[in-house]
PDB file of C-alpha atoms in Angstrom:
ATOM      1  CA  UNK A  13       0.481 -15.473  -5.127  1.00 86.00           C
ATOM      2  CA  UNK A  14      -0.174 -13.379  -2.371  1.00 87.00           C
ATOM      3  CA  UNK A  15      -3.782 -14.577  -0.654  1.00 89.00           C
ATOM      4  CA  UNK A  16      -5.993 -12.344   1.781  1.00 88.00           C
ATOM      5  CA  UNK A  17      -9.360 -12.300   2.896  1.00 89.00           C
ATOM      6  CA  UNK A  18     -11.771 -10.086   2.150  1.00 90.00           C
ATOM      7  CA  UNK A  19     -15.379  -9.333   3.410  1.00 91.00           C
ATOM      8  CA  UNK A  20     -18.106  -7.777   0.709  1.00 93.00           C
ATOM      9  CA  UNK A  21     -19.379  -4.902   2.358  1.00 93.00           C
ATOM     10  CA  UNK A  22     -20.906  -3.309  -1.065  1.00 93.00           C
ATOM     11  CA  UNK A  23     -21.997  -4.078  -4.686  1.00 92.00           C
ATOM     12  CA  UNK A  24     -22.771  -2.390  -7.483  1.00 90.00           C
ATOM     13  CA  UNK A  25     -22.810  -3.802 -11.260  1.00 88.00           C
ATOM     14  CA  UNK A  26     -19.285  -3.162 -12.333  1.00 87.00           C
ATOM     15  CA  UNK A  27     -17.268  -3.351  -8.895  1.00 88.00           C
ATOM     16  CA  UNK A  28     -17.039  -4.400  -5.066  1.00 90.00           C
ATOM     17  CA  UNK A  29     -16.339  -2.833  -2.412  1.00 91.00           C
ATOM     18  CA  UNK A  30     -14.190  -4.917   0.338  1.00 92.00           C
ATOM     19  CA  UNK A  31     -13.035  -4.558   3.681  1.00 90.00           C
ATOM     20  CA  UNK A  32      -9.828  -6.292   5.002  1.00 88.00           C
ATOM     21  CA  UNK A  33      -8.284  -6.665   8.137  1.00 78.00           C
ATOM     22  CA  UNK A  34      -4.469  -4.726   8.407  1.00 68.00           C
ATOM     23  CA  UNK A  35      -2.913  -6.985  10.012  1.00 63.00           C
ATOM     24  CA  UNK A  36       0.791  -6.566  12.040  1.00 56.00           C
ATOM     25  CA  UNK A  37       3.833  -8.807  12.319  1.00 58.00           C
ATOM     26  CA  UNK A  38       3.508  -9.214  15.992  1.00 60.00           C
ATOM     27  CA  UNK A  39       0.763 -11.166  16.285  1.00 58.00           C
ATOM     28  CA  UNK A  40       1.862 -14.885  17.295  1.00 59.00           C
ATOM     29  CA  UNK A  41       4.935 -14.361  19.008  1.00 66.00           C
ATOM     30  CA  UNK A  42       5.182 -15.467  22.732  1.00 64.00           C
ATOM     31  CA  UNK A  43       6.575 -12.288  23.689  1.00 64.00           C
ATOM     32  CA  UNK A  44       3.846 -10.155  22.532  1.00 60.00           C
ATOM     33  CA  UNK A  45       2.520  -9.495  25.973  1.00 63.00           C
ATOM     34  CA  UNK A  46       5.692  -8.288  27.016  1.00 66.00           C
ATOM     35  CA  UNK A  47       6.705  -6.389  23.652  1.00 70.00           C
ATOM     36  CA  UNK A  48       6.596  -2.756  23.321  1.00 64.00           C
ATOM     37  CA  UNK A  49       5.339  -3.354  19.610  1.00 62.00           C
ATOM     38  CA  UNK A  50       3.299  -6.396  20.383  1.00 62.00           C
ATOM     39  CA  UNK A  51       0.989  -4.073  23.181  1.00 59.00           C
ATOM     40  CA  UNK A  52       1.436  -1.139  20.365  1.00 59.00           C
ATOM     41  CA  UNK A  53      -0.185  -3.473  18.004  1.00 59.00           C
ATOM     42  CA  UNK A  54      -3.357  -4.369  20.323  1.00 61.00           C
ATOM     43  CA  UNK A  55      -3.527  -0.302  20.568  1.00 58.00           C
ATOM     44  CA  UNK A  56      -4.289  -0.561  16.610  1.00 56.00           C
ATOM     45  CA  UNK A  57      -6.149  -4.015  15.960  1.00 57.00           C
ATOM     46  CA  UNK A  58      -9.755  -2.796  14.680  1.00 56.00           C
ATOM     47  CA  UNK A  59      -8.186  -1.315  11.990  1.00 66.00           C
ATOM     48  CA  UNK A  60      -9.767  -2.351   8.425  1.00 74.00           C
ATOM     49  CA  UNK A  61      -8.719  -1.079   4.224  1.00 80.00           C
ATOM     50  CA  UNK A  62     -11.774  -0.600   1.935  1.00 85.00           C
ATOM     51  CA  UNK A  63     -11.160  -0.459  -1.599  1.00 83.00           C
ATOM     52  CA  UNK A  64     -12.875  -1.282  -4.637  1.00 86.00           C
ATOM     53  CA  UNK A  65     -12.271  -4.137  -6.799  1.00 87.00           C
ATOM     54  CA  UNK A  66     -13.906  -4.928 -10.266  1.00 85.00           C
ATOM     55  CA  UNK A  67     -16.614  -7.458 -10.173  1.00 87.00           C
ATOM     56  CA  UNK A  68     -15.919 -10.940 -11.716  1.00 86.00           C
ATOM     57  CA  UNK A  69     -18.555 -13.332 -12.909  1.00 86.00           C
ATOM     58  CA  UNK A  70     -21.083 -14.222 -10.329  1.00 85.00           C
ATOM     59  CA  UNK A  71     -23.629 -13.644  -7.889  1.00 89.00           C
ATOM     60  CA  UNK A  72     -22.019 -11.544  -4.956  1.00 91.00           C
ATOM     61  CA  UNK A  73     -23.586 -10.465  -0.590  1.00 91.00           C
ATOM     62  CA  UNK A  74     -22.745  -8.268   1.262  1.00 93.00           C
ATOM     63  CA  UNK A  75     -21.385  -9.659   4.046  1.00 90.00           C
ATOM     64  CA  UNK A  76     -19.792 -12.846   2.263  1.00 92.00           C
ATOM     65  CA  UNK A  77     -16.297 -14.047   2.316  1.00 92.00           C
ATOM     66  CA  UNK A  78     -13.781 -13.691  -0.528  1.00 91.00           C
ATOM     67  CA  UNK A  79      -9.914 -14.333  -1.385  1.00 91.00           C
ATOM     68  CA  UNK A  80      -8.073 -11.934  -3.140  1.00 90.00           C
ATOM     69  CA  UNK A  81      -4.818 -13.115  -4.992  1.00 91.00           C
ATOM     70  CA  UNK A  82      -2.129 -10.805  -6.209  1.00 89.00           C
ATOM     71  CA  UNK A  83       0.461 -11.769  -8.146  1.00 90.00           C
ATOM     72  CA  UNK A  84       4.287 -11.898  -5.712  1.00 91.00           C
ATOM     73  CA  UNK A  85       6.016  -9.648  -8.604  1.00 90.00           C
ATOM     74  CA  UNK A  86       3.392  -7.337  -8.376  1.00 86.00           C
ATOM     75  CA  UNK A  87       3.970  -6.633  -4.663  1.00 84.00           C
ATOM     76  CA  UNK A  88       7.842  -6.276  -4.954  1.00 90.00           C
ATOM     77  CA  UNK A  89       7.478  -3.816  -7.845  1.00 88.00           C
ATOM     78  CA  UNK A  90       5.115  -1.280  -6.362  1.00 85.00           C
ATOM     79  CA  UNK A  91       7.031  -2.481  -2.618  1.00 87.00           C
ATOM     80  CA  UNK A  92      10.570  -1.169  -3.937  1.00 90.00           C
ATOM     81  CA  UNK A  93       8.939   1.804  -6.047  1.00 90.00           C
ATOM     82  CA  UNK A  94       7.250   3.141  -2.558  1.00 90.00           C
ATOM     83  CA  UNK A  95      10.170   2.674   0.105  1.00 91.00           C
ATOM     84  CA  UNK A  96      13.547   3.038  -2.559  1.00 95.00           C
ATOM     85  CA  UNK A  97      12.491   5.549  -4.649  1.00 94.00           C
ATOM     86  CA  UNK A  98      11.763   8.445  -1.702  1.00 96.00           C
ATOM     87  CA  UNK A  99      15.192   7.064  -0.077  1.00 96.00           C
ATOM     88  CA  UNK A 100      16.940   7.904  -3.904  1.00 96.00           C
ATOM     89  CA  UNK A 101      15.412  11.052  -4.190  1.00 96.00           C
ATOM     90  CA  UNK A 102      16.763  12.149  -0.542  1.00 97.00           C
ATOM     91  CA  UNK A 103      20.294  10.828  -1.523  1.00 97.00           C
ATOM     92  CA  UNK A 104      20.769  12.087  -4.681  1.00 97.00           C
ATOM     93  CA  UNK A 105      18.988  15.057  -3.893  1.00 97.00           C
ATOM     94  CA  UNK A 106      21.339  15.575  -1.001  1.00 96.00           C
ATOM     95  CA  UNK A 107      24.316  14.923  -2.751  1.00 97.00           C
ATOM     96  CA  UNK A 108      23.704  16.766  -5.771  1.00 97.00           C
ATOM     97  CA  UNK A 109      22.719  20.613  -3.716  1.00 97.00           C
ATOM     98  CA  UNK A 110      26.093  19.509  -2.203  1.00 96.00           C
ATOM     99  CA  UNK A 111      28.047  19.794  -5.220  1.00 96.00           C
ATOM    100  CA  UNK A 112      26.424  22.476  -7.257  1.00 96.00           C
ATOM    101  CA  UNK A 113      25.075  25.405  -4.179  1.00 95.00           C
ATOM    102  CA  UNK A 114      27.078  27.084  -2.219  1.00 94.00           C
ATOM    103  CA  UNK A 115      24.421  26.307   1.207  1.00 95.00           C
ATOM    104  CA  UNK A 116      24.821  25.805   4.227  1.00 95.00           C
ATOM    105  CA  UNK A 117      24.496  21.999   5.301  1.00 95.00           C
ATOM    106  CA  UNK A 118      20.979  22.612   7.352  1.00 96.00           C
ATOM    107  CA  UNK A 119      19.420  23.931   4.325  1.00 97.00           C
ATOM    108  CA  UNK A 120      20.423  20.934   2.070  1.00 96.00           C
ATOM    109  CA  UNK A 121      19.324  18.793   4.276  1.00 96.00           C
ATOM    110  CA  UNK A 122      15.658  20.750   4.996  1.00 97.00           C
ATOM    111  CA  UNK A 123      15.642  20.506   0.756  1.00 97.00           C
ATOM    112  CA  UNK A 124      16.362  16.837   0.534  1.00 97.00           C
ATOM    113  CA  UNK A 125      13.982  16.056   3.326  1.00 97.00           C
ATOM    114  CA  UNK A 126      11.747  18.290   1.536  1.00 97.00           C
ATOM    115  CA  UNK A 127      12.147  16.276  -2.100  1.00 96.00           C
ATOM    116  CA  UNK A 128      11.793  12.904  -0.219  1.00 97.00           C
ATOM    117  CA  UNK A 129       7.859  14.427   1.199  1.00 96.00           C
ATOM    118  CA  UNK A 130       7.061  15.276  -2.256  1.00 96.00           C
ATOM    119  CA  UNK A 131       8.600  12.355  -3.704  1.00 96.00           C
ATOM    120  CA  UNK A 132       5.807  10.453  -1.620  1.00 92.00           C
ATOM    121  CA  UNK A 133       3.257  12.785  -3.026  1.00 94.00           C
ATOM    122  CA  UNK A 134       4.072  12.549  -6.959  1.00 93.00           C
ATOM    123  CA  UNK A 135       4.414   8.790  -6.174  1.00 91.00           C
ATOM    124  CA  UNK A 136       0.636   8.800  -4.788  1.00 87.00           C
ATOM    125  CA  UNK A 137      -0.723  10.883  -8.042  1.00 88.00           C
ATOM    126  CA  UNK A 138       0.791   8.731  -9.972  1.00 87.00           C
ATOM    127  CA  UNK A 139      -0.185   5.436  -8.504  1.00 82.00           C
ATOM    128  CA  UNK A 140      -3.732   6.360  -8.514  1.00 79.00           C
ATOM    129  CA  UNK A 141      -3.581   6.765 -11.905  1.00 78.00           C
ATOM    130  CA  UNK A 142      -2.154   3.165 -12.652  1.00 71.00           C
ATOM    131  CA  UNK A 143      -5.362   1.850  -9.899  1.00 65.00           C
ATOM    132  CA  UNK A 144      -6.373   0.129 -12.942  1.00 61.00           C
ATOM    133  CA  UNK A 145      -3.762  -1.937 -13.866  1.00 68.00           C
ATOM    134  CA  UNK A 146      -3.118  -2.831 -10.103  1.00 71.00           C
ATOM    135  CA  UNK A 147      -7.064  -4.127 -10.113  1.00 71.00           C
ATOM    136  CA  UNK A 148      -6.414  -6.296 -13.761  1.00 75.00           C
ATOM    137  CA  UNK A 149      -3.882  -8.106 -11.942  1.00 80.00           C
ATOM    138  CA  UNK A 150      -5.842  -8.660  -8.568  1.00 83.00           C
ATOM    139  CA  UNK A 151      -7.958 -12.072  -8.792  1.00 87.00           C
ATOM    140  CA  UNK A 152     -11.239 -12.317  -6.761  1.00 87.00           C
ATOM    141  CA  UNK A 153     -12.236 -15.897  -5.977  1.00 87.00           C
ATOM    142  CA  UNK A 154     -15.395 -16.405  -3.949  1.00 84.00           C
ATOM    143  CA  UNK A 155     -14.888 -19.017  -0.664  1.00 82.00           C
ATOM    144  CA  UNK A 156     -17.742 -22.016  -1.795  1.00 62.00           C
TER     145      UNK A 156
END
């Protein structure tokens, strides 16, 4: 399971609304003083998600202190359907113009480049759609 803290910052009867901090990669190493990412990083570091997540049994604050738990599985699925899937599109996109139109290279390329933005875009339509089943999976457990 993957495990993150939350913060409550709304409720209504059927859902929460929770606030987590995005965190970075860079920030324990002893070089991140020093780093180009790790000074990067403190550029960035008030930056918080909101979502909403349906309400499980119990009384809920705003302001308290919950774990959310999602399934590993979960993660690589939608992980490999947002970065491979643009990256298959621009391939296969590219290859096929290649074989079948008579263009010049710059123009397949400005097409493929162009299939892998909207691949992104189709890919966030349709995800918002499945928001559901993404939240059935997603476990809240209060912190006692």
């Amino acid at each position: 399971m993957i495990r993150e803290l939350a913060e409550v910052i709304a409720v209504d009867e059927s859902s929460l609304l929770v606030a987590t901090q995005l965190k970075t990669g860079c920030s324990g190493c002893a070089q991140q003083n020093t780093c180009g990412a790790g000074v990067i990083s403190k550029a960035f570091a008030d930056r918080r998600a909101q979502f909403r997540v349906a309400k499980p049994m119990g009384e809920f604050r705003v302001g308290e202190q919950l774990e959310l738990l999602l399934p590993e599985q979960t993660l690589t699925h939608f992980s490999l359907l947002m970065y491979g899937l643009p990256i298959v599109v621009l391939t296969l996109l590219a290859m096929l113009l290649t074989k079948v139109t008579s263009w010049s290279e710059g123009w397949i390329i400005l097409t493929a480049f162009a299939g892998f933005g909207l691949s992104f875009i189709g890919l966030k339509k349709w995800l918002s759609q499945r928001d559901i089943q993404i939240n059935k999976q997603l476990k809240v457990v209060q912190i006692s």
